[in-house]
Coordinates of C-alpha atoms in Angstrom, one line a residue:
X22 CA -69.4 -152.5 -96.4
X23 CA -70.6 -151.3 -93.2
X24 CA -68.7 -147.7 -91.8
X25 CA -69.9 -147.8 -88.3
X26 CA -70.3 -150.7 -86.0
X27 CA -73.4 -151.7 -84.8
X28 CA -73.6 -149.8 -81.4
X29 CA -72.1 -146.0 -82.4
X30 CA -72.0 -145.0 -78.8
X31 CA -69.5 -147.2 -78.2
X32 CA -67.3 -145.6 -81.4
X33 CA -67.8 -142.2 -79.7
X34 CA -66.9 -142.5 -76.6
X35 CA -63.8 -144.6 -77.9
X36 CA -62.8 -142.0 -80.4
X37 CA -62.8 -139.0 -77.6
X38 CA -60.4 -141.0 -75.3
X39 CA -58.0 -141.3 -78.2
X40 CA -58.5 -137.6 -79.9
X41 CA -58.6 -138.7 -83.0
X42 CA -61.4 -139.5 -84.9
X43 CA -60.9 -141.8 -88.0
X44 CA -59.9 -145.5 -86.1
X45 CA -62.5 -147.0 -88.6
X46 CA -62.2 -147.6 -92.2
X47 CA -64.2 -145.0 -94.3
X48 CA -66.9 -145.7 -96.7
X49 CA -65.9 -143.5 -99.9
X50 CA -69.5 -143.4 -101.4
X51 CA -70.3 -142.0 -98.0
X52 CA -67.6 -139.1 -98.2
X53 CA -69.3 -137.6 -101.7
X54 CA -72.3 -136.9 -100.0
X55 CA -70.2 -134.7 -98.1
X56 CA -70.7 -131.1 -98.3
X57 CA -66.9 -130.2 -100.5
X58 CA -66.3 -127.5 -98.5
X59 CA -66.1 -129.8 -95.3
X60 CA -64.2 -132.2 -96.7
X61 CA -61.7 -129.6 -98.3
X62 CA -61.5 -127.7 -95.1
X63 CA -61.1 -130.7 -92.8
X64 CA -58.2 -131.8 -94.9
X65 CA -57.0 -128.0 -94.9
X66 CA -57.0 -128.0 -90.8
X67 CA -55.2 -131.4 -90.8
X68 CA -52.7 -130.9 -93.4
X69 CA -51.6 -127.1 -92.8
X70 CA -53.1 -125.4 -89.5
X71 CA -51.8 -128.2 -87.2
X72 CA -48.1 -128.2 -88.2
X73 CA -48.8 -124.0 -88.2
X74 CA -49.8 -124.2 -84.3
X75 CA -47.4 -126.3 -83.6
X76 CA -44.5 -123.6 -85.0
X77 CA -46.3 -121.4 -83.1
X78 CA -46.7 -123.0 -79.4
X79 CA -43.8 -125.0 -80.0
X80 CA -41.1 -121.9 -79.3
X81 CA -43.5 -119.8 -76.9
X82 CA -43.9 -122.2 -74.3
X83 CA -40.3 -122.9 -74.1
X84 CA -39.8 -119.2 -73.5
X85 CA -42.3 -118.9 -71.1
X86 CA -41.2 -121.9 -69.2
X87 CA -37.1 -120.0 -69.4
X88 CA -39.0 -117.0 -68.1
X89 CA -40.8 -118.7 -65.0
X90 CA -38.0 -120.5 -63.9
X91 CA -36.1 -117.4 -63.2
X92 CA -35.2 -117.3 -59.5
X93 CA -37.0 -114.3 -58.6
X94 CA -40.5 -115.6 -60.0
X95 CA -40.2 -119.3 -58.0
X96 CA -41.4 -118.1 -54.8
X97 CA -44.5 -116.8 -56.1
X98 CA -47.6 -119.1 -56.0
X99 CA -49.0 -117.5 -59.3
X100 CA -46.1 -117.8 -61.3
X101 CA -45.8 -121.7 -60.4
X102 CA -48.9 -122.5 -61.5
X103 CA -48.5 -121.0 -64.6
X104 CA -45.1 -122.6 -64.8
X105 CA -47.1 -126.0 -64.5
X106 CA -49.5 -124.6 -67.3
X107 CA -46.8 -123.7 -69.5
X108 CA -45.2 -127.4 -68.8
X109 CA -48.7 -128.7 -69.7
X110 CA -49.0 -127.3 -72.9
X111 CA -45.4 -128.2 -74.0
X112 CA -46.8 -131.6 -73.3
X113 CA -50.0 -130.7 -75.4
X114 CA -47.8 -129.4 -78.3
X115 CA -45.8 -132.6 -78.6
X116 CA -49.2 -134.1 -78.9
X117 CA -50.5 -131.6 -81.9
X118 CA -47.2 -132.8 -83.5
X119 CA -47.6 -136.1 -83.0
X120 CA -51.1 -135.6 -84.4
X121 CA -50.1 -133.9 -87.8
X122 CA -47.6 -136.8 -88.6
X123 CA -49.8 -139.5 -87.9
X124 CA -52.5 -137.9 -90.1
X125 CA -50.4 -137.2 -92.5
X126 CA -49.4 -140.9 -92.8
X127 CA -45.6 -139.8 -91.8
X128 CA -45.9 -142.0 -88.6
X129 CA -47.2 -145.5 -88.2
X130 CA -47.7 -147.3 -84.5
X131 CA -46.5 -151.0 -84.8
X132 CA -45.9 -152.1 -81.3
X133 CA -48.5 -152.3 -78.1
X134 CA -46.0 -150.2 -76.4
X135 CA -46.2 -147.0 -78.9
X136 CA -50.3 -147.7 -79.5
X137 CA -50.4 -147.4 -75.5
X138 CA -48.2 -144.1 -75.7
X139 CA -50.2 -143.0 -78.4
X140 CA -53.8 -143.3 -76.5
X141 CA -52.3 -142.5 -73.1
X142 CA -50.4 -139.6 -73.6
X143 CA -52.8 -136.7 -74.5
X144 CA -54.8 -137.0 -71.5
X145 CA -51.3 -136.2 -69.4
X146 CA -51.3 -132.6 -71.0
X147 CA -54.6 -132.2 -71.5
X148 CA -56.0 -133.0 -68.0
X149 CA -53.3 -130.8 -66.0
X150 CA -53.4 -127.9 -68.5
X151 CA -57.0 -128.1 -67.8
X152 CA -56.9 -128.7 -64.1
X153 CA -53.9 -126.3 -63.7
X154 CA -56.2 -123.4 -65.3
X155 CA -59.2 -124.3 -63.1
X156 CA -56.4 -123.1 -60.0
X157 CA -55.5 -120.6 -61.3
X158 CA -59.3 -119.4 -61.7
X159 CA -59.5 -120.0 -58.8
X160 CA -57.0 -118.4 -57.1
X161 CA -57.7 -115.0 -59.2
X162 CA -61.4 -115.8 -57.9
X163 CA -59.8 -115.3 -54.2
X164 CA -57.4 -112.6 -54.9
X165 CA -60.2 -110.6 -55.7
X166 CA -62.6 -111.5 -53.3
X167 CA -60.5 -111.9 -50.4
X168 CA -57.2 -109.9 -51.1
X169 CA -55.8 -108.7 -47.6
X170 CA -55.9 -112.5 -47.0
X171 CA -53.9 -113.9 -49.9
X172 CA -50.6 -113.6 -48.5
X173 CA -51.4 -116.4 -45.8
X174 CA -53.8 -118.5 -48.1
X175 CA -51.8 -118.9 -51.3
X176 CA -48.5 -119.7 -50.7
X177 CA -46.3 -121.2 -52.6
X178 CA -45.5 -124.8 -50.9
X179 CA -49.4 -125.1 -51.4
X180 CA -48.8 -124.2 -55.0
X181 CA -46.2 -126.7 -55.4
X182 CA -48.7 -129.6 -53.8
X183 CA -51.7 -128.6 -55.7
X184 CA -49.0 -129.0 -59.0
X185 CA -47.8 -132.1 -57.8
X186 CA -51.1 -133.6 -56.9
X187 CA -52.3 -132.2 -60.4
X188 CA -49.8 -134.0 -62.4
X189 CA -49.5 -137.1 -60.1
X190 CA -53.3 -137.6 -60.6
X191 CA -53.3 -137.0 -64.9
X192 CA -50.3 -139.1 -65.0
X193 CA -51.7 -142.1 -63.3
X194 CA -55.1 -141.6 -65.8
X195 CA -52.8 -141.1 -68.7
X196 CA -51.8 -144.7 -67.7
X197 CA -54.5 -146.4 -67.3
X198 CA -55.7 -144.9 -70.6
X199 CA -52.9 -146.7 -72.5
X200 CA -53.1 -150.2 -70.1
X201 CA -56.0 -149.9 -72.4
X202 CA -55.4 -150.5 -75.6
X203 CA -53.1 -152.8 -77.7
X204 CA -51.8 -152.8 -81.5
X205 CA -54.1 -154.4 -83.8
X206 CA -53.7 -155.8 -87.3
X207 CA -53.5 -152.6 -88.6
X208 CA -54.2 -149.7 -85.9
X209 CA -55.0 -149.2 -82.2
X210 CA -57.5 -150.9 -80.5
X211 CA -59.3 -151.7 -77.3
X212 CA -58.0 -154.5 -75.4
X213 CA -60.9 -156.9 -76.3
X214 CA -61.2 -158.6 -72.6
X215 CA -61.7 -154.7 -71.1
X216 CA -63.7 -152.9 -73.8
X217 CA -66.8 -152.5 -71.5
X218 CA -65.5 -151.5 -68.3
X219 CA -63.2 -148.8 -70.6
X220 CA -66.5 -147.5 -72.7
X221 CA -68.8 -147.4 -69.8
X222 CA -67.1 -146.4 -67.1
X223 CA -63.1 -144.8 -68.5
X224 CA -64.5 -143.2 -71.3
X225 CA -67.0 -141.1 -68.8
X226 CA -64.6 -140.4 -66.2
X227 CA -61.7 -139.3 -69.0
X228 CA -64.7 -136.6 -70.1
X229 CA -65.9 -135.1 -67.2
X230 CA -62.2 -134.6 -66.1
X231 CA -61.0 -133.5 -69.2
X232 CA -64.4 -131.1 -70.2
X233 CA -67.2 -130.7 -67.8
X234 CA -65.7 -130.0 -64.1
X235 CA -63.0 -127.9 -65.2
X236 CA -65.6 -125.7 -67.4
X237 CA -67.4 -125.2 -64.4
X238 CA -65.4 -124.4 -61.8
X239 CA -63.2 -121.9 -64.6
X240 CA -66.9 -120.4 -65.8
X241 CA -67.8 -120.0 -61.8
X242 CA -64.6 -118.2 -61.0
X243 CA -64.5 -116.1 -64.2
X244 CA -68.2 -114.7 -63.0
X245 CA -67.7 -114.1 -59.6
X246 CA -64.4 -112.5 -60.6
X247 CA -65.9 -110.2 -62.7
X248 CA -68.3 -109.4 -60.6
X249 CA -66.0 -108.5 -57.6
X250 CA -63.4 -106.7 -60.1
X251 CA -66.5 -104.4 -61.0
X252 CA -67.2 -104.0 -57.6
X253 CA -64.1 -102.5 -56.7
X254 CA -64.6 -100.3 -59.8
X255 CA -67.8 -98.9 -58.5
X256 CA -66.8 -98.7 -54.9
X257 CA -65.2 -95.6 -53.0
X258 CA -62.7 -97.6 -51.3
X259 CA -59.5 -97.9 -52.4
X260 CA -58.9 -100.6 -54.9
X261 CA -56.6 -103.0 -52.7
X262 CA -53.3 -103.2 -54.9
X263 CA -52.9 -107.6 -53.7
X264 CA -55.3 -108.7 -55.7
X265 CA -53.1 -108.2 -59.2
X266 CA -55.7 -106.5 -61.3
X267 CA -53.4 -107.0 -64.4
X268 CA -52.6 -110.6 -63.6
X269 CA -56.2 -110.6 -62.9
X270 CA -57.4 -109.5 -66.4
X271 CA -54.9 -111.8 -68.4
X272 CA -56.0 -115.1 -66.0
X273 CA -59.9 -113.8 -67.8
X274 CA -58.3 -113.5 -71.4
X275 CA -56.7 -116.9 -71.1
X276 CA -60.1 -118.3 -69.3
X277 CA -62.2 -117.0 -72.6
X278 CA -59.7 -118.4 -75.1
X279 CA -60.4 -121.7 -73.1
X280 CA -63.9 -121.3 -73.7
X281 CA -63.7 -120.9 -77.1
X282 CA -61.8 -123.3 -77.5
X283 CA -63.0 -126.0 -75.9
X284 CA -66.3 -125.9 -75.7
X285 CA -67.3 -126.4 -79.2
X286 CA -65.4 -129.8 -79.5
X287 CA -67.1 -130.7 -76.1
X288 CA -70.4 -130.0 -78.0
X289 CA -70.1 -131.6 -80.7
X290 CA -68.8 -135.0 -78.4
X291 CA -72.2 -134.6 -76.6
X292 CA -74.4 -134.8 -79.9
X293 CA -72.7 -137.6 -81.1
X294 CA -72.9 -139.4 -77.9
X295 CA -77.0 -138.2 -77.7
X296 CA -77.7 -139.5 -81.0
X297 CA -75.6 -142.4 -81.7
X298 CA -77.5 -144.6 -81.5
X299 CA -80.4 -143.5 -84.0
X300 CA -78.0 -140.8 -86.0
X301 CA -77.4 -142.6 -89.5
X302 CA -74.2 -143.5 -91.1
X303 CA -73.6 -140.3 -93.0
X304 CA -74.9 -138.0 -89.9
X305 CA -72.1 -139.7 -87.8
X306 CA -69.6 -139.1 -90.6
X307 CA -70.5 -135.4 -91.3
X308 CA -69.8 -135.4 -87.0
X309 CA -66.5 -136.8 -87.6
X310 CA -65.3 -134.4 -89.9
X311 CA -66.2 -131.6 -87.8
X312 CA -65.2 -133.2 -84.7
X313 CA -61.9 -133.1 -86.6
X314 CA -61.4 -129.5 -87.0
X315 CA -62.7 -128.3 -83.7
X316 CA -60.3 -131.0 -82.7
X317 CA -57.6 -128.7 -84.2
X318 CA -59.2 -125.9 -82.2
X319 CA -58.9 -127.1 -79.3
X320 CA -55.5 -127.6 -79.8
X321 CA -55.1 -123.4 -80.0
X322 CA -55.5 -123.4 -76.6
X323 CA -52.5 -125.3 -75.8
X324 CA -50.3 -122.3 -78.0
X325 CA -51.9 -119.2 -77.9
X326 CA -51.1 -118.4 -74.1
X327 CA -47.7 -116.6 -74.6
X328 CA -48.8 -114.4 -77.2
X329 CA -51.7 -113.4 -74.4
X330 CA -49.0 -112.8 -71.7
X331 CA -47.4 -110.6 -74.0
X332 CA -50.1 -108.2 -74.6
X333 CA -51.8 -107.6 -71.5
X334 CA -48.5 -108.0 -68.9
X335 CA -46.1 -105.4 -69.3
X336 CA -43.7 -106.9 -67.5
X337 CA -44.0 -110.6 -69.2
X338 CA -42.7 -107.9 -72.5
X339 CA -40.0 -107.0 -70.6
X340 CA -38.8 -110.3 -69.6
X341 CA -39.4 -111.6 -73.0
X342 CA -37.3 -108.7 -74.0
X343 CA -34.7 -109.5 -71.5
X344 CA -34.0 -113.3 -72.7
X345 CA -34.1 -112.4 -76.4
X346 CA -31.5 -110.1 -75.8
X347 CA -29.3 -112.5 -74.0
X348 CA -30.3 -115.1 -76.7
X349 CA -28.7 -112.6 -79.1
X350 CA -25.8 -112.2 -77.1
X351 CA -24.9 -115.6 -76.9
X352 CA -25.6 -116.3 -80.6
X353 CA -23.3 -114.0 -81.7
X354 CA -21.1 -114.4 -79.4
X355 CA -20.3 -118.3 -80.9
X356 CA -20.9 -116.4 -84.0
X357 CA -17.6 -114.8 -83.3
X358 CA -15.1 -117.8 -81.4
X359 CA -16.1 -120.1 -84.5
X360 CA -14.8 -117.1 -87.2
X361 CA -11.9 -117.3 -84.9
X362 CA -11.3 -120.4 -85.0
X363 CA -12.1 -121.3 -88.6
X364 CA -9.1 -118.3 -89.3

């Protein structure tokens, strides 16, 4: 029985459009070769880490989005941008779900309508969560080199068309990525009459949007951030209070998590792409397991952001503070009128 088909780079670039490896049947003489603690841990990401982030991101990007949406943070530029992050993640969360039952053989696709959400719908999150970061990179990029300027530069009906853009442009992708594929006997496949023009042309364009551009221009920004934030350090002129060193610092903690994050899983897509085509049958299924659980850290950096607002803003405590305490309030408050009304 054969695992792969005959041309692997094909399988590749199929299986990153999707995020999920595994839409091929798997050869269990093959999966004993296996190193055990691959296979064990692979199962253990799966099974356990992914429902775990999503109890984790699920709840803290609903509060952050309750937070944003306050009146008094909507006319800032920064703040809608991260709103859109936020948004973006929540999308990216419904996705890790998603992800979790369908592994877990909770959830089974039946129709060409939910195999098309299914494909489609991860890019939508994905590409303006990474997009959205890549503004705000580089928007902190000009804060810092160009602060007495920001006030006419960044405004906030520019925010709001760079968002919209953003999300127009990932939802029209996320389409076209679903257009793609149809229900077959037993999973989702390529629509047979467009499988070329999706592997050799889609399938690059979904990568470099979702991946390589956004790295770069978030990895430019973070440097030349850097540098400029050490060059105020150094300098005897007064630190210029617009740039929002604090704002400044968490937009670089949220930029490394990205890193680490992504990158690996981005890896790991390039070797299998390099060496598809002569990698063997058990190579490209050791790859597939650990595309798997990088796949599961990638998905970190859709859940982690609140916890980093938290500890380097001040403020972002004090607002968090602010709407867990009316949360109380209201709890117990119904607490109370349904005692009363039960007596």
């Amino acid at each position: 029985m054969a695992l792969f088909p005959a041309n692997n780079t094909s399988l590749v670039l199929e299986e990153y459009v999707t995020n999920t490896t595994l839409s091929f049947q798997i050869n269990e003489n093959l999966v004993v070769l296996l190193p055990d603690s691959l296979v064990y841990f692979y199962h253990f990401c799966v099974t356990y880490v992914t429902f775990i982030i999503w109890i984790i991101a699920f709840p803290s990007n609903i509060l952050i989005i309750i937070i944003l949406t306050k009146k008094k943070h909507i006319t800032s530029s920064t703040c809608v941008y991260f709103l859109s992050l936020a948004c973006a993640d929540l999308c990216v969360n419904f996705r890790t779900l998603n992800f979790w039952l369908v592994r877990t053989k909770q959830v089974t696709y039946t129709t060409d309508f939910e195999c098309q959400i299914e494909k489609g719908y991860p890019l939508l999150g994905m590409l303006a969560s990474s997009w959205t970061l890549a503004t705000i990179s580089s928007e902190r990029m000009l804060c810092v080199a160009i602060p007495y300027k920001m006030k006419d530069v960044c405004t906030t009906t520019l925010a709001r068309a760079v968002v919209i853009v953003i999300w127009s442009i990932s939802l029209t992708i996320a389409i076209m990525n679903g257009w793609f594929h149809r229900m077959g006997v037993t999973d989702c496949e390529l629509k047979y009459d467009h499988r070329d023009i999706f592997i050799n042309h889609i399938a690059y364009l979904d990568y470099f949007l979702d991946v390589v551009i956004p790295f770069f221009i978030i990895f430019v920004n973070s440097v030349i951030t850097l540098i400029r934030l050490r060059y105020w350090k150094t300098s005897t002129y007064t630190s210029p209070k617009a740039f929002g060193k604090s704002v400044t610092v968490l937009v670089l903690c949220v930029n490394t998590i990205f890193f680490i994050t992504q990158v690996p899983y981005g890896i790991v897509y390039l070797v299998q792409h390099v060496t598809a085509d002569s990698a063997s049958e058990l190579r490209m299924l050791y790859l597939h397991y650990l595309e798997g659980i990088l796949l599961v850290l990638k998905y970190v950096n859709y859940s982690v952001n609140f916890y980093i607002y938290f500890m380097t803003a001040s403020k972002f405590r004090k607002e968090t503070r602010d709407v867990l305490f009316v949360c109380k309030n209201r709890v117990l408050t119904l607490c109370s009128r349904s005692k009363c009304c039960q007596q």
